[in-house]
C-alpha cells in the first residue's frame, strides 16, 4: 500500500525505516539522518536514496542492489544476507 501514498515530501529525520520494502515508493532518504542509521532488512531502489554516505549505516539483511550513486558502502554494517550494488561488488572483485 505504501506505493500509493505520496512520500516525496516526508521529513525522514529520525524516521524508523528498517524492515520496510520501499522500492516502489517515491520516498527520498539520506541514510545518515534516519533513526539510528538503520536500514536493516529494508529494500530500496536507486530512486529512494539521495547521493549520500552509507558510513555506519546498518544494512544487515537489506537489499540495496539497485543503488548506483551513494558511497562509503565499505564502511556500512553488513552481513552475508546484505544485497550490495552490483557496481560495488564488481569493483571489489577487481581489488
GROMACS .gro file of N, CA and C in nm:
model
  285
    1UNK      N    1   0.081  -0.120   0.000
    1UNK     CA    2   0.000   0.000   0.000
    1UNK      C    3   0.086   0.126   0.000
    2UNK      N    4   0.211   0.117   0.045
    2UNK     CA    5   0.296   0.236   0.050
    2UNK      C    6   0.317   0.301  -0.086
    3UNK      N    7   0.316   0.221  -0.193
    3UNK     CA    8   0.343   0.278  -0.325
    3UNK      C    9   0.231   0.371  -0.373
    4UNK      N   10   0.117   0.367  -0.308
    4UNK     CA   11   0.006   0.454  -0.347
    4UNK      C   12   0.000   0.583  -0.265
    5UNK      N   13   0.094   0.601  -0.173
    5UNK     CA   14   0.098   0.720  -0.088
    5UNK      C   15   0.214   0.808  -0.133
    6UNK      N   16   0.190   0.938  -0.144
    6UNK     CA   17   0.296   1.031  -0.181
    6UNK      C   18   0.386   1.055  -0.060
    7UNK      N   19   0.507   0.999  -0.065
    7UNK     CA   20   0.603   1.013   0.044
    7UNK      C   21   0.716   1.110   0.009
    8UNK      N   22   0.705   1.175  -0.104
    8UNK     CA   23   0.815   1.257  -0.154
    8UNK      C   24   0.847   1.378  -0.065
    9UNK      N   25   0.753   1.429   0.009
    9UNK     CA   26   0.776   1.545   0.093
    9UNK      C   27   0.794   1.510   0.241
   10UNK      N   28   0.800   1.383   0.271
   10UNK     CA   29   0.813   1.337   0.408
   10UNK      C   30   0.951   1.369   0.465
   11UNK      N   31   0.954   1.428   0.584
   11UNK     CA   32   1.080   1.453   0.653
   11UNK      C   33   1.126   1.321   0.715
   12UNK      N   34   1.238   1.269   0.670
   12UNK     CA   35   1.283   1.138   0.716
   12UNK      C   36   1.379   1.146   0.835
   13UNK      N   37   1.400   1.265   0.887
   13UNK     CA   38   1.488   1.280   1.003
   13UNK      C   39   1.434   1.198   1.120
   14UNK      N   40   1.516   1.106   1.167
   14UNK     CA   41   1.482   1.016   1.278
   14UNK      C   42   1.361   0.926   1.250
   15UNK      N   43   1.330   0.904   1.123
   15UNK     CA   44   1.222   0.813   1.086
   15UNK      C   45   1.274   0.670   1.086
   16UNK      N   46   1.199   0.578   1.147
   16UNK     CA   47   1.239   0.437   1.151
   16UNK      C   48   1.203   0.372   1.019
   17UNK      N   49   1.304   0.323   0.947
   17UNK     CA   50   1.282   0.267   0.814
   17UNK      C   51   1.330   0.123   0.800
   18UNK      N   52   1.367   0.059   0.908
   18UNK     CA   53   1.410  -0.080   0.898
   18UNK      C   54   1.289  -0.170   0.870
   19UNK      N   55   1.315  -0.283   0.806
   19UNK     CA   56   1.214  -0.386   0.777
   19UNK      C   57   1.103  -0.339   0.684
   20UNK      N   58   1.133  -0.245   0.595
   20UNK     CA   59   1.032  -0.196   0.500
   20UNK      C   60   1.079  -0.217   0.357
   21UNK      N   61   0.985  -0.248   0.269
   21UNK     CA   62   1.012  -0.253   0.126
   21UNK      C   63   0.967  -0.120   0.067
   22UNK      N   64   1.063  -0.035   0.035
   22UNK     CA   65   1.034   0.099  -0.014
   22UNK      C   66   1.061   0.115  -0.163
   23UNK      N   67   1.088   0.005  -0.232
   23UNK     CA   68   1.129   0.010  -0.372
   23UNK      C   69   1.029   0.078  -0.465
   24UNK      N   70   0.903   0.058  -0.448
   24UNK     CA   71   0.803   0.115  -0.539
   24UNK      C   72   0.744   0.245  -0.488
   25UNK      N   73   0.813   0.309  -0.393
   25UNK     CA   74   0.763   0.435  -0.338
   25UNK      C   75   0.846   0.551  -0.392
   26UNK      N   76   0.800   0.672  -0.365
   26UNK     CA   77   0.876   0.790  -0.407
   26UNK      C   78   0.946   0.858  -0.290
   27UNK      N   79   0.964   0.786  -0.181
   27UNK     CA   80   1.037   0.841  -0.066
   27UNK      C   81   1.183   0.862  -0.104
   28UNK      N   82   1.242   0.971  -0.055
   28UNK     CA   83   1.384   1.000  -0.076
   28UNK      C   84   1.450   1.010   0.060
   29UNK      N   85   1.554   0.932   0.081
   29UNK     CA   86   1.617   0.929   0.213
   29UNK      C   87   1.766   0.956   0.205
   30UNK      N   88   1.816   1.011   0.313
   30UNK     CA   89   1.959   1.022   0.337
   30UNK      C   90   1.985   0.926   0.452
   31UNK      N   91   2.059   0.818   0.430
   31UNK     CA   92   2.080   0.718   0.535
   31UNK      C   93   2.143   0.773   0.663
   32UNK      N   94   2.208   0.888   0.655
   32UNK     CA   95   2.275   0.945   0.772
   32UNK      C   96   2.178   1.009   0.870
   33UNK      N   97   2.057   1.040   0.830
   33UNK     CA   98   1.965   1.112   0.920
   33UNK      C   99   1.845   1.031   0.965
   34UNK      N  100   1.833   0.907   0.916
   34UNK     CA  101   1.720   0.824   0.960
   34UNK      C  102   1.746   0.771   1.101
   35UNK      N  103   1.645   0.717   1.165
   35UNK     CA  104   1.655   0.667   1.302
   35UNK      C  105   1.766   0.564   1.315
   36UNK      N  106   1.861   0.591   1.401
   36UNK     CA  107   1.974   0.502   1.432
   36UNK      C  108   2.054   0.458   1.309
   37UNK      N  109   2.044   0.532   1.199
   37UNK     CA  110   2.111   0.493   1.074
   37UNK      C  111   2.081   0.347   1.041
   38UNK      N  112   1.957   0.305   1.060
   38UNK     CA  113   1.918   0.164   1.049
   38UNK      C  114   1.828   0.139   0.929
   39UNK      N  115   1.884   0.070   0.830
   39UNK     CA  116   1.807   0.025   0.714
   39UNK      C  117   1.805  -0.127   0.708
   40UNK      N  118   1.828  -0.192   0.821
   40UNK     CA  119   1.835  -0.338   0.822
   40UNK      C  120   1.704  -0.398   0.771
   41UNK      N  121   1.719  -0.502   0.691
   41UNK     CA  122   1.608  -0.577   0.634
   41UNK      C  123   1.514  -0.492   0.548
   42UNK      N  124   1.563  -0.380   0.500
   42UNK     CA  125   1.484  -0.296   0.411
   42UNK      C  126   1.522  -0.322   0.266
   43UNK      N  127   1.433  -0.284   0.176
   43UNK     CA  128   1.458  -0.297   0.032
   43UNK      C  129   1.442  -0.159  -0.028
   44UNK      N  130   1.548  -0.115  -0.098
   44UNK     CA  131   1.549   0.020  -0.155
   44UNK      C  132   1.590   0.017  -0.301
   45UNK      N  133   1.534   0.107  -0.378
   45UNK     CA  134   1.578   0.123  -0.517
   45UNK      C  135   1.670   0.245  -0.525
   46UNK      N  136   1.732   0.262  -0.639
   46UNK     CA  137   1.823   0.375  -0.657
   46UNK      C  138   1.749   0.508  -0.640
   47UNK      N  139   1.625   0.514  -0.676
   47UNK     CA  140   1.549   0.639  -0.665
   47UNK      C  141   1.512   0.674  -0.521
   48UNK      N  142   1.527   0.581  -0.429
   48UNK     CA  143   1.494   0.609  -0.288
   48UNK      C  144   1.605   0.679  -0.212
   49UNK      N  145   1.728   0.661  -0.252
   49UNK     CA  146   1.842   0.711  -0.175
   49UNK      C  147   1.904   0.831  -0.245
   50UNK      N  148   1.913   0.942  -0.174
   50UNK     CA  149   1.982   1.058  -0.229
   50UNK      C  150   2.131   1.025  -0.231
   51UNK      N  151   2.207   1.094  -0.312
   51UNK     CA  152   2.350   1.071  -0.317
   51UNK      C  153   2.406   1.099  -0.179
   52UNK      N  154   2.440   0.993  -0.106
   52UNK     CA  155   2.478   1.007   0.034
   52UNK      C  156   2.570   0.894   0.078
   53UNK      N  157   2.626   0.912   0.195
   53UNK     CA  158   2.718   0.815   0.254
   53UNK      C  159   2.641   0.705   0.328
   54UNK      N  160   2.691   0.583   0.315
   54UNK     CA  161   2.639   0.471   0.393
   54UNK      C  162   2.727   0.441   0.514
   55UNK      N  163   2.819   0.530   0.546
   55UNK     CA  164   2.911   0.507   0.659
   55UNK      C  165   2.831   0.489   0.788
   56UNK      N  166   2.861   0.378   0.858
   56UNK     CA  167   2.800   0.341   0.985
   56UNK      C  168   2.650   0.311   0.976
   57UNK      N  169   2.598   0.292   0.856
   57UNK     CA  170   2.456   0.258   0.839
   57UNK      C  171   2.440   0.106   0.850
   58UNK      N  172   2.340   0.063   0.926
   58UNK     CA  173   2.312  -0.080   0.942
   58UNK      C  174   2.237  -0.130   0.820
   59UNK      N  175   2.304  -0.210   0.739
   59UNK     CA  176   2.246  -0.268   0.618
   59UNK      C  177   2.229  -0.419   0.629
   60UNK      N  178   2.236  -0.473   0.748
   60UNK     CA  179   2.224  -0.618   0.762
   60UNK      C  180   2.088  -0.665   0.710
   61UNK      N  181   2.092  -0.757   0.614
   61UNK     CA  182   1.970  -0.812   0.556
   61UNK      C  183   1.902  -0.721   0.456
   62UNK      N  184   1.961  -0.606   0.429
   62UNK     CA  185   1.900  -0.509   0.336
   62UNK      C  186   1.930  -0.545   0.191
   63UNK      N  187   1.847  -0.496   0.102
   63UNK     CA  188   1.869  -0.511  -0.042
   63UNK      C  189   1.883  -0.371  -0.101
   64UNK      N  190   2.007  -0.333  -0.131
   64UNK     CA  191   2.033  -0.206  -0.197
   64UNK      C  192   2.101  -0.233  -0.332
   65UNK      N  193   2.071  -0.348  -0.390
   65UNK     CA  194   2.138  -0.391  -0.513
   65UNK      C  195   2.115  -0.297  -0.630
   66UNK      N  196   2.011  -0.217  -0.626
   66UNK     CA  197   1.982  -0.123  -0.735
   66UNK      C  198   2.052   0.012  -0.717
   67UNK      N  199   2.113   0.036  -0.603
   67UNK     CA  200   2.176   0.165  -0.573
   67UNK      C  201   2.295   0.190  -0.667
   68UNK      N  202   2.303   0.313  -0.719
   68UNK     CA  203   2.408   0.345  -0.816
   68UNK      C  204   2.497   0.460  -0.776
   69UNK      N  205   2.454   0.548  -0.688
   69UNK     CA  206   2.528   0.672  -0.667
   69UNK      C  207   2.588   0.693  -0.529
   70UNK      N  208   2.543   0.625  -0.429
   70UNK     CA  209   2.591   0.652  -0.294
   70UNK      C  210   2.731   0.595  -0.273
   71UNK      N  211   2.790   0.630  -0.162
   71UNK     CA  212   2.930   0.594  -0.138
   71UNK      C  213   2.950   0.550   0.007
   72UNK      N  214   3.072   0.514   0.040
   72UNK     CA  215   3.110   0.463   0.173
   72UNK      C  216   3.041   0.333   0.210
   73UNK      N  217   3.005   0.255   0.111
   73UNK     CA  218   2.940   0.127   0.137
   73UNK      C  219   3.034   0.034   0.215
   74UNK      N  220   3.164   0.048   0.192
   74UNK     CA  221   3.261  -0.037   0.262
   74UNK      C  222   3.264  -0.009   0.412
   75UNK      N  223   3.208   0.102   0.456
   75UNK     CA  224   3.203   0.136   0.597
   75UNK      C  225   3.067   0.110   0.660
   76UNK      N  226   2.978   0.049   0.585
   76UNK     CA  227   2.845   0.015   0.637
   76UNK      C  228   2.852  -0.114   0.718
   77UNK      N  229   2.751  -0.138   0.798
   77UNK     CA  230   2.740  -0.262   0.876
   77UNK      C  231   2.660  -0.360   0.790
   78UNK      N  232   2.725  -0.466   0.746
   78UNK     CA  233   2.660  -0.563   0.657
   78UNK      C  234   2.677  -0.704   0.713
   79UNK      N  235   2.602  -0.797   0.655
   79UNK     CA  236   2.619  -0.939   0.687
   79UNK      C  237   2.605  -1.019   0.557
   80UNK      N  238   2.608  -1.148   0.568
   80UNK     CA  239   2.604  -1.233   0.448
   80UNK      C  240   2.473  -1.223   0.371
   81UNK      N  241   2.367  -1.172   0.432
   81UNK     CA  242   2.239  -1.160   0.362
   81UNK      C  243   2.218  -1.022   0.299
   82UNK      N  244   2.312  -0.932   0.316
   82UNK     CA  245   2.301  -0.798   0.256
   82UNK      C  246   2.324  -0.809   0.106
   83UNK      N  247   2.235  -0.749   0.028
   83UNK     CA  248   2.250  -0.746  -0.118
   83UNK      C  249   2.304  -0.609  -0.157
   84UNK      N  250   2.431  -0.607  -0.196
   84UNK     CA  251   2.500  -0.483  -0.229
   84UNK      C  252   2.485  -0.450  -0.378
   85UNK      N  253   2.510  -0.325  -0.415
   85UNK     CA  254   2.501  -0.285  -0.556
   85UNK      C  255   2.599  -0.364  -0.642
   86UNK      N  256   2.556  -0.400  -0.761
   86UNK     CA  257   2.640  -0.480  -0.850
   86UNK      C  258   2.768  -0.406  -0.886
   87UNK      N  259   2.761  -0.273  -0.905
   87UNK     CA  260   2.884  -0.199  -0.939
   87UNK      C  261   2.983  -0.201  -0.824
   88UNK      N  262   2.936  -0.203  -0.700
   88UNK     CA  263   3.024  -0.211  -0.584
   88UNK      C  264   3.086  -0.351  -0.575
   89UNK      N  265   3.006  -0.453  -0.594
   89UNK     CA  266   3.054  -0.591  -0.587
   89UNK      C  267   3.158  -0.616  -0.695
   90UNK      N  268   3.131  -0.568  -0.816
   90UNK     CA  269   3.225  -0.586  -0.927
   90UNK      C  270   3.357  -0.514  -0.900
   91UNK      N  271   3.351  -0.396  -0.842
   91UNK     CA  272   3.475  -0.322  -0.814
   91UNK      C  273   3.558  -0.393  -0.709
   92UNK      N  274   3.494  -0.459  -0.615
   92UNK     CA  275   3.568  -0.532  -0.510
   92UNK      C  276   3.634  -0.657  -0.567
   93UNK      N  277   3.576  -0.715  -0.671
   93UNK     CA  278   3.638  -0.831  -0.735
   93UNK      C  279   3.768  -0.793  -0.803
   94UNK      N  280   3.777  -0.668  -0.848
   94UNK     CA  281   3.897  -0.622  -0.915
   94UNK      C  282   4.011  -0.591  -0.818
   95UNK      N  283   3.979  -0.569  -0.692
   95UNK     CA  284   4.082  -0.537  -0.592
   95UNK      C  285   4.171  -0.654  -0.560
   0.00000   0.00000   0.00000
